[in-house]
Coordinates of C-alpha atoms and ligand atoms in Angstrom, one line a residue:
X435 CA 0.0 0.0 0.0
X436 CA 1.2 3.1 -0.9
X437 CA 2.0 5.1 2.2
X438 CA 2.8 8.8 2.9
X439 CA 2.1 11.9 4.8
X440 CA -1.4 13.2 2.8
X441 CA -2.7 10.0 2.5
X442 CA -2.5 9.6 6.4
X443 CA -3.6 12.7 6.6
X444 CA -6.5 12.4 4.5
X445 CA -7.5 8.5 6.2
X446 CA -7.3 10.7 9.7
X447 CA -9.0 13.9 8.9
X448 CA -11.9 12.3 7.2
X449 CA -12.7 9.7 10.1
X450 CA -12.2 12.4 12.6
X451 CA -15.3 14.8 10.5
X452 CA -17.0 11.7 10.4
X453 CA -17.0 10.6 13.9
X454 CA -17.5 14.7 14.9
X455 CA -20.8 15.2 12.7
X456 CA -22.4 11.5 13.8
X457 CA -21.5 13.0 17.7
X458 CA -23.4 16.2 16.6
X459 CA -26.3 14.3 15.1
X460 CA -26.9 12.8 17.8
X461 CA -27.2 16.1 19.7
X462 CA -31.2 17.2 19.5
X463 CA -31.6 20.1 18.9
X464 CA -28.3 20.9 16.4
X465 CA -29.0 22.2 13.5
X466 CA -27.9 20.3 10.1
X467 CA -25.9 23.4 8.7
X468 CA -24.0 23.0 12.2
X469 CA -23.4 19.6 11.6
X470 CA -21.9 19.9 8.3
X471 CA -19.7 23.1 9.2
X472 CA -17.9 21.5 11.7
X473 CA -17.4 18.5 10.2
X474 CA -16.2 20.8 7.4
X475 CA -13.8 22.4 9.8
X476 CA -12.5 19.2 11.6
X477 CA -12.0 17.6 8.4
X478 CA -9.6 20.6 7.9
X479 CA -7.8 21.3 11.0
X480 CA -7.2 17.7 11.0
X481 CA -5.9 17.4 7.8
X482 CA -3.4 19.9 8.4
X483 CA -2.4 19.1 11.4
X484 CA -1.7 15.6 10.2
X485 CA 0.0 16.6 7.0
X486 CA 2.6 18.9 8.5
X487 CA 3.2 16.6 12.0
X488 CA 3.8 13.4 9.3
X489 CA 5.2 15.1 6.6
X490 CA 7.6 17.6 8.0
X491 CA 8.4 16.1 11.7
X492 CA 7.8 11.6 10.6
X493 CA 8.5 11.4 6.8
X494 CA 11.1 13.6 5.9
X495 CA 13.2 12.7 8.4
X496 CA 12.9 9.0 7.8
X497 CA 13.6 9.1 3.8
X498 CA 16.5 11.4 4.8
X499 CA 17.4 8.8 7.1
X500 CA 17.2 6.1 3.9
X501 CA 18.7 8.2 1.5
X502 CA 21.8 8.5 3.2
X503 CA 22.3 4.5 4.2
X504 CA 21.3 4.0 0.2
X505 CA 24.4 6.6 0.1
X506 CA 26.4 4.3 2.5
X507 CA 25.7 0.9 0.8
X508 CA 27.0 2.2 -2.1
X509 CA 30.3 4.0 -0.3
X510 CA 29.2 7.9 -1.4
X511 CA 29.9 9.5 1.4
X512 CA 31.5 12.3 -0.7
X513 CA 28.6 14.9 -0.1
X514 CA 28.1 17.5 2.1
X515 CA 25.5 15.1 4.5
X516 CA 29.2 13.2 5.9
X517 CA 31.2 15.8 6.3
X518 CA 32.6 15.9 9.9
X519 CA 30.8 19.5 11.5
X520 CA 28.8 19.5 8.3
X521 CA 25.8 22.3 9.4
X522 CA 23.7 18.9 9.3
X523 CA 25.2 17.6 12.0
X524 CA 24.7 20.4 14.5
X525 CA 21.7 20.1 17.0
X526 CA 18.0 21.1 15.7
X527 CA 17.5 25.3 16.5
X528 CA 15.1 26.9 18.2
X529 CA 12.8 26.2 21.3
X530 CA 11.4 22.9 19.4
X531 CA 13.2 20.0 18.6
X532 CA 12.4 17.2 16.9
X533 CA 13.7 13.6 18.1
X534 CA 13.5 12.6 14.8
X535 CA 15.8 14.5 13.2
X536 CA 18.2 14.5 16.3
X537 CA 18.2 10.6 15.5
X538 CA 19.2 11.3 12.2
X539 CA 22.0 13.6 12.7
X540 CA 23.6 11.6 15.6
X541 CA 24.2 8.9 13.4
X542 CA 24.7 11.0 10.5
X543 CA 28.0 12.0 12.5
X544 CA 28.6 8.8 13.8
X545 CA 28.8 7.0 10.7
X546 CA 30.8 10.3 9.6
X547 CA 33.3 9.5 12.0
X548 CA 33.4 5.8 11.6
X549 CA 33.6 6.1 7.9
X550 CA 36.9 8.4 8.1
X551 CA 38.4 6.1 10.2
X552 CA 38.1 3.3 8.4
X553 CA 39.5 5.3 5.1
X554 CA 42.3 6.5 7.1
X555 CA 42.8 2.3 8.4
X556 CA 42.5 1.0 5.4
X557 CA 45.5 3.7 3.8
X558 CA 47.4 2.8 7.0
X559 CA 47.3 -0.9 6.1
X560 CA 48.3 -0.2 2.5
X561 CA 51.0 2.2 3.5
X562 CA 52.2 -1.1 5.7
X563 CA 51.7 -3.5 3.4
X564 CA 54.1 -1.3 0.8
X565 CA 56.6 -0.3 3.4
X566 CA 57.3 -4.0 4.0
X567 CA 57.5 -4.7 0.4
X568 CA 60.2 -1.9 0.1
X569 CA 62.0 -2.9 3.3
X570 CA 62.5 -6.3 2.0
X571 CA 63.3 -5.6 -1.4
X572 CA 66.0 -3.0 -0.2
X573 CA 67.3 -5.8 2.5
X574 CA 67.1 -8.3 -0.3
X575 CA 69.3 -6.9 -2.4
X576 CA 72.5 -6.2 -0.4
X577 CA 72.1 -9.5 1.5
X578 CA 71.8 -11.6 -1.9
X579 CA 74.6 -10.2 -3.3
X580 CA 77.3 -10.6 -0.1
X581 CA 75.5 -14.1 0.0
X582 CA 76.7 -15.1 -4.0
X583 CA 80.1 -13.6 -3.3
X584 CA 80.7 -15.9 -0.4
X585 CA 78.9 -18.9 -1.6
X586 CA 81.2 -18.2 -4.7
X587 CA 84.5 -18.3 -2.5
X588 CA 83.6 -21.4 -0.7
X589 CA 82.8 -23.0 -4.0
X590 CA 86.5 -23.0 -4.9
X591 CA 87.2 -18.7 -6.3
X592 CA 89.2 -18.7 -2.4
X593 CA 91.7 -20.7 -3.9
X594 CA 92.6 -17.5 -6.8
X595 CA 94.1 -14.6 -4.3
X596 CA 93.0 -11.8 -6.8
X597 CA 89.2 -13.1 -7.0
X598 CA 89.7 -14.0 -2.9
X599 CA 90.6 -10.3 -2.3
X600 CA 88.0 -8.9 -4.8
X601 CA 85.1 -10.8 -3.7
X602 CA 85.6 -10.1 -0.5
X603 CA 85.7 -7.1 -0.9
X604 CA 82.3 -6.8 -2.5
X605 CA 80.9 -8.5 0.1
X606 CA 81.8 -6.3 2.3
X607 CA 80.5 -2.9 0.8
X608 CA 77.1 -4.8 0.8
X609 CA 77.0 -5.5 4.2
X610 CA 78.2 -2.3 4.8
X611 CA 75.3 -0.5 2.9
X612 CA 72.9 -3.3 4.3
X613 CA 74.1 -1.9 7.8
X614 CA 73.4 1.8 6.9
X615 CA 70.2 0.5 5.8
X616 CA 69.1 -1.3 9.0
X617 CA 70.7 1.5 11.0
X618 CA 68.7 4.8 9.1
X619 CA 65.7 2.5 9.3
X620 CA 66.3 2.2 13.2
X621 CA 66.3 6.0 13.3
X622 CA 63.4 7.0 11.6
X623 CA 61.2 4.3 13.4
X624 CA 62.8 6.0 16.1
X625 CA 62.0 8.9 15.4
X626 CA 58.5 8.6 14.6
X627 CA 57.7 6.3 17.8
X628 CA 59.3 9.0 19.8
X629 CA 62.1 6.7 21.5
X630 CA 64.7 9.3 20.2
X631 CA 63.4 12.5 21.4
X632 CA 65.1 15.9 20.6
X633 CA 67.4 17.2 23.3
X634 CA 67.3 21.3 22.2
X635 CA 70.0 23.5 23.7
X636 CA 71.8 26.5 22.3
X637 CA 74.0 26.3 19.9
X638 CA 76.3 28.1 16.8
X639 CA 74.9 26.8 13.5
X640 CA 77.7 29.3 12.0
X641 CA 80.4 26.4 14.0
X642 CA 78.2 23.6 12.9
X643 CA 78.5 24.3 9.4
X644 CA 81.7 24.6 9.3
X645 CA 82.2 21.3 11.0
X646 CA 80.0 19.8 8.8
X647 CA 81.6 21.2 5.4
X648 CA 85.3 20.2 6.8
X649 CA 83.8 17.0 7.1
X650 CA 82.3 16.2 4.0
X651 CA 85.3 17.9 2.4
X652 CA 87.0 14.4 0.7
X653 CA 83.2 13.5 -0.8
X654 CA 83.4 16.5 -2.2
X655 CA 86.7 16.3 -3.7
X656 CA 86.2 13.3 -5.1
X657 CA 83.8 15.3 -7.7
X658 CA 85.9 18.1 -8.0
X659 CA 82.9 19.6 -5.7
X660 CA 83.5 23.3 -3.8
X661 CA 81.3 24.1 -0.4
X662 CA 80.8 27.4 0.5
X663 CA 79.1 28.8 3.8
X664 CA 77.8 32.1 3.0
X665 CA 76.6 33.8 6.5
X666 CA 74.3 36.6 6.2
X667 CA 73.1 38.9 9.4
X668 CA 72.2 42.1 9.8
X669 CA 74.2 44.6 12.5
X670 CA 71.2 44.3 14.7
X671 CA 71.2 40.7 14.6
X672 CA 73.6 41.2 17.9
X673 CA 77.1 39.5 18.3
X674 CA 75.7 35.8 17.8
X675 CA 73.6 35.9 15.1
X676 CA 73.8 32.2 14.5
X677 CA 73.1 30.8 18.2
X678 CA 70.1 28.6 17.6
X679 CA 67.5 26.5 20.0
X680 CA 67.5 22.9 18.7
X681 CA 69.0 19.2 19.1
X682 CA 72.9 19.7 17.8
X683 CA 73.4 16.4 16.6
X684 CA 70.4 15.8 14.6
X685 CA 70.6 19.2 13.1
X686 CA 74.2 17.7 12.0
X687 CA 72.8 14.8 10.7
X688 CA 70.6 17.0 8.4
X689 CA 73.0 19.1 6.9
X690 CA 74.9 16.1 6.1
X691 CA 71.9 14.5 4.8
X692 CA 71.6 17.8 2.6
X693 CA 74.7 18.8 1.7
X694 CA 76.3 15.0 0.8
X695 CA 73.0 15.0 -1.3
X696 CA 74.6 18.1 -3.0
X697 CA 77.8 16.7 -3.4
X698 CA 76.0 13.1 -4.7
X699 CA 73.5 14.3 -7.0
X700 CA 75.4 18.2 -7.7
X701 CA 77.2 18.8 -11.1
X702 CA 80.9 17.4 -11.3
X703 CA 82.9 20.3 -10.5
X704 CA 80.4 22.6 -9.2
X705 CA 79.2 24.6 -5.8
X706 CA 77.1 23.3 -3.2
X707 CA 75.8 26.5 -0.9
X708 CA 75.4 26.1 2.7
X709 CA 74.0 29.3 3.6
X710 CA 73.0 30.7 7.3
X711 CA 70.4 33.8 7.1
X712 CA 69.6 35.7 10.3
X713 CA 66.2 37.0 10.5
X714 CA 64.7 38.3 13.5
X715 CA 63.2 35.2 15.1
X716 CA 65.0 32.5 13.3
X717 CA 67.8 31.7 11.4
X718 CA 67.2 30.4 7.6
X719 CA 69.1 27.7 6.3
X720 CA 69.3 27.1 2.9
X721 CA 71.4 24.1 1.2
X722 CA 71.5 25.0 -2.6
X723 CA 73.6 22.9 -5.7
X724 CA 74.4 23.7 -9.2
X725 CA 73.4 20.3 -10.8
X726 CA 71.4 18.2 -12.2
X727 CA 67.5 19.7 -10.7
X728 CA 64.5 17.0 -10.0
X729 CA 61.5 17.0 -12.7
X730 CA 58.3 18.4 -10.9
X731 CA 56.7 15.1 -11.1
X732 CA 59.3 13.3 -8.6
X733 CA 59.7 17.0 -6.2
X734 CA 56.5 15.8 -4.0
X735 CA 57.9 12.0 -3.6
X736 CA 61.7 12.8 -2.5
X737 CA 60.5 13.0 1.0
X738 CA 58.6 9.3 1.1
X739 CA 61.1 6.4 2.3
X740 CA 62.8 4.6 0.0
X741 CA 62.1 7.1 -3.1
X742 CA 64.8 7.4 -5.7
X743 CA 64.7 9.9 -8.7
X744 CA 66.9 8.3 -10.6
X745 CA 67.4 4.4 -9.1
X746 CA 70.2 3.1 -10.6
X747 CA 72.7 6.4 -9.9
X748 CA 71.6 6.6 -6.0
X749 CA 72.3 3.1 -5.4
X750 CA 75.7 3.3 -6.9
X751 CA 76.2 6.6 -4.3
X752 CA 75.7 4.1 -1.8
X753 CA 72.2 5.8 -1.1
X754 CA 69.3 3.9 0.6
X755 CA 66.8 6.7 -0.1
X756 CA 66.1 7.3 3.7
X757 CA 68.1 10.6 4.1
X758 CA 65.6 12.7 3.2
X759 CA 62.9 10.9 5.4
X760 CA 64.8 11.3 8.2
X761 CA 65.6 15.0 7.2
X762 CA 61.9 15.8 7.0
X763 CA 61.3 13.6 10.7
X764 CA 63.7 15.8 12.5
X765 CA 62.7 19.1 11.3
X766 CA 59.2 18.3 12.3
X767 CA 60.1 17.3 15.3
X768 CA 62.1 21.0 15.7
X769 CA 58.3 22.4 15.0
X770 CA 59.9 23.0 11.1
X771 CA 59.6 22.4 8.0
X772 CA 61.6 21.4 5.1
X773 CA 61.2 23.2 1.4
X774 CA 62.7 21.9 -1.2
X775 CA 62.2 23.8 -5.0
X776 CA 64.4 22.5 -8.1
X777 CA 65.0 23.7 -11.8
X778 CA 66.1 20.9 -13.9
X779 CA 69.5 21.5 -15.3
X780 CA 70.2 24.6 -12.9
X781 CA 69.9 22.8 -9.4
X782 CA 68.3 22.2 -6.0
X783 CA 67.5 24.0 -3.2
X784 CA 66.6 23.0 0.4
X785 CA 65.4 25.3 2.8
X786 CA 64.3 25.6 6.8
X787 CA 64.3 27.8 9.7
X788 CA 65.1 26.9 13.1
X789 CA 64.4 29.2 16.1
X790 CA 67.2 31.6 17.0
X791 CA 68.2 32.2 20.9
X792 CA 67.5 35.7 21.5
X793 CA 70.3 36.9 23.7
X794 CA 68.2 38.8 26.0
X795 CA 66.6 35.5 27.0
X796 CA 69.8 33.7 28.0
X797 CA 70.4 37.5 30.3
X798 CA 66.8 36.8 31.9
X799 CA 67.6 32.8 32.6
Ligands
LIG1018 N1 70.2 17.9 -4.3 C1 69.6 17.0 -5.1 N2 69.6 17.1 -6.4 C2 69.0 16.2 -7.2 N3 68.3 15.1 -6.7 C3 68.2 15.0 -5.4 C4 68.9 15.9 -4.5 N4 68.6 15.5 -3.2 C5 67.9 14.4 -3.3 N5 67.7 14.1 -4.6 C6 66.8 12.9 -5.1 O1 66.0 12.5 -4.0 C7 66.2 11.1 -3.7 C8 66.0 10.9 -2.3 O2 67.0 11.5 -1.5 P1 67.5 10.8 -0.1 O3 68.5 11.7 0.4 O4 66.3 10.6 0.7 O5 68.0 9.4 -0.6 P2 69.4 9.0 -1.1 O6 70.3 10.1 -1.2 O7 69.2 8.2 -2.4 O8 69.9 7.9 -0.1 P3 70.5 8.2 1.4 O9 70.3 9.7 1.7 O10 69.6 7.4 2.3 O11 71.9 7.8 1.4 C9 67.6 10.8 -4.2 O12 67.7 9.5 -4.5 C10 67.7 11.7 -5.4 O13 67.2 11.1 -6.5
LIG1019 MG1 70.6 11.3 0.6

């Protein structure tokens, strides 16, 4: 039977005239005109009354309620009705409130809620699921090759001193770069659990720079390579323009992690730039190269583990594709962030700011 608010209305309006004129009728004494005006006007109010309680307060609510599990079933949760503090969801105004409608927006934002989480499990699990794939593809390789060079000794190559010396030689660089691998992984697990935490306390980036270009000074000359440290502060930057508020080491670790990028991926008798800006709050650093640039489509992905521009040249740098991962980690930790903009064929430049110790502070403590 076909059901909805007028033809409720219509069933109760007329059986509510009905039973008002037969009750009138039966009054002596009332004349007929009576008898047919108010079941006339019953018939009405009724009918109104009905229509708008059912339609506006029963039905509406109901087919809203169906329209958006139809929605669900078929995973459209796209539209305005799911979005978490969608105007939907907030309570019914006013001094009346219907139950019905509260109903419908409490689970409205329920499923809301549940819905996001389950998108946001399900990109977890598939983040896991390719994160292993990488981890053991990475581990694979190293491992399988120190594992043929041995196998190949102990078939009978130990016997030839050349090929003994060779081989195991390889197989050493691949455990080596299998231990880098197991040890950056460590970190950035670390990291992100928040067993490392950072250990901030003042320091001169101006001395850490220089520190970190004297040590990275043999990589570079291997590619005919020059570092500069360009330092740049205003007079009323004060005497240490460079003292900074953050965890030394890891600070360290990322301007190695930048500036040996530099050197790895930079143009063969080039500049890398390591350049300290003091602004008032902050000091900039910026790590810039002359060489080869990233293509826009790969500049988003550099900071996802295990991502390689160019495969084949970063594992023969030795790289893992973790530096930048951990790079990003740290900063964020440090409440920064890294930004990184390239021109391919002119170069690469990574920036961030860290928070500068204001002298009058260290007077005060
Ligand atoms: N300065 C740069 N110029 C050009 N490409 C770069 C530069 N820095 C990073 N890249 C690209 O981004 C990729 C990711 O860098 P990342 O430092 O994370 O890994 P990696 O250098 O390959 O290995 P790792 O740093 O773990 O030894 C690199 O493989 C390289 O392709
Ligand atoms: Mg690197």
């Amino acid at each position: 039977m076909f059901v909805n608010a007028k033809a409720v209305a219509l069933l109760l309006a007329t059986s509510v005239s009905l039973i008002t004129a037969a009750f009138l009728s039966l009054v002596s004494g009332t004349p007929q005109l009576a008898v047919f005006l108010s079941g006339i006007l019953s018939f009405g109010a009724c009918f109104v009354l009905t229509f708008v309680t059912f339609e506006f307060l029963i039905f509406r609510e109901v087919n809203s309620i169906y329209n958006k599990f139809s929605k669900i079933k078929k995973r459209d949760y796209a539209t305005a009705d799911f979005q978490i503090n969608s105007p939907d969801v907030s309570h019914a105004v006013g001094f009346f409130t219907n139950p019905i409608r509260q109903v419908n927006e409490e689970i409205t934002a329920y499923t809301t809620e549940k819905l996001h989480e389950i998108d946001k499990l399900k990109k977890l699990e598939q983040y896991r699921r390719e994160f292993i794939a990488d981890v053991s593809h990475e581990l694979k390789t190293p491992l399988f090759a120190a594992q043929g060079f041995i196998h190949t000794l102990i078939d009978g190559a130990m016997e030839d001193e050349t090929v003994r010396m060779t081989f195991l030689e390889k197989a050493a660089k691949n455990l080596d770069s299998l231990t880098r691998l197991v040890k950056d992984l460590l970190t950035l697990s670390q990291i992100e659990s928040g067993a490392i935490t950072m250990m901030p306390d003042i320091f001169n980036l101006h001395e850490l720079g220089k520190d970190v270009i004297e040590q990275l000074e043999n990589h570079a000359e291997k590619r005919s390579i020059q570092c500069k440290l360009v330092l740049k502060a205003r007079k009323t930057d004060g005497d240490m323009p460079f003292n900074v508020w953050a965890d030394e080491q890891r600070i360290k670790q990322v301007l190695i992690n930048l500036v040996i990028n530099g050197i790895k991926y930079g143009r063969e008798g080039g500049t890398v730039w390591l350049e300290l800006k003091a602004n008032e709050n902050a000091v900039k650093i910026t790590v810039r190269d002359d060489g080869q640039g990233i293509n826009p489509e790969h500049l988003g992905r550099i900071f996802e583990r295990f991502y390689r521009v160019d495969k084949s040249r970063s594992k023969m740098q030795g790289g893992t594709g973790l530096g930048l991962a951990i790079t990003k980690h740290i900063l964020e930790k440090h409440n920064s962030k890294i930004n990184v903009s390239s021109q391919v064929g002119l170069g690469t430049t990574f920036s961030f700011k860290l928070p500068k110790h204001l002298e009058a502070e260290s007077q005060e403590d």
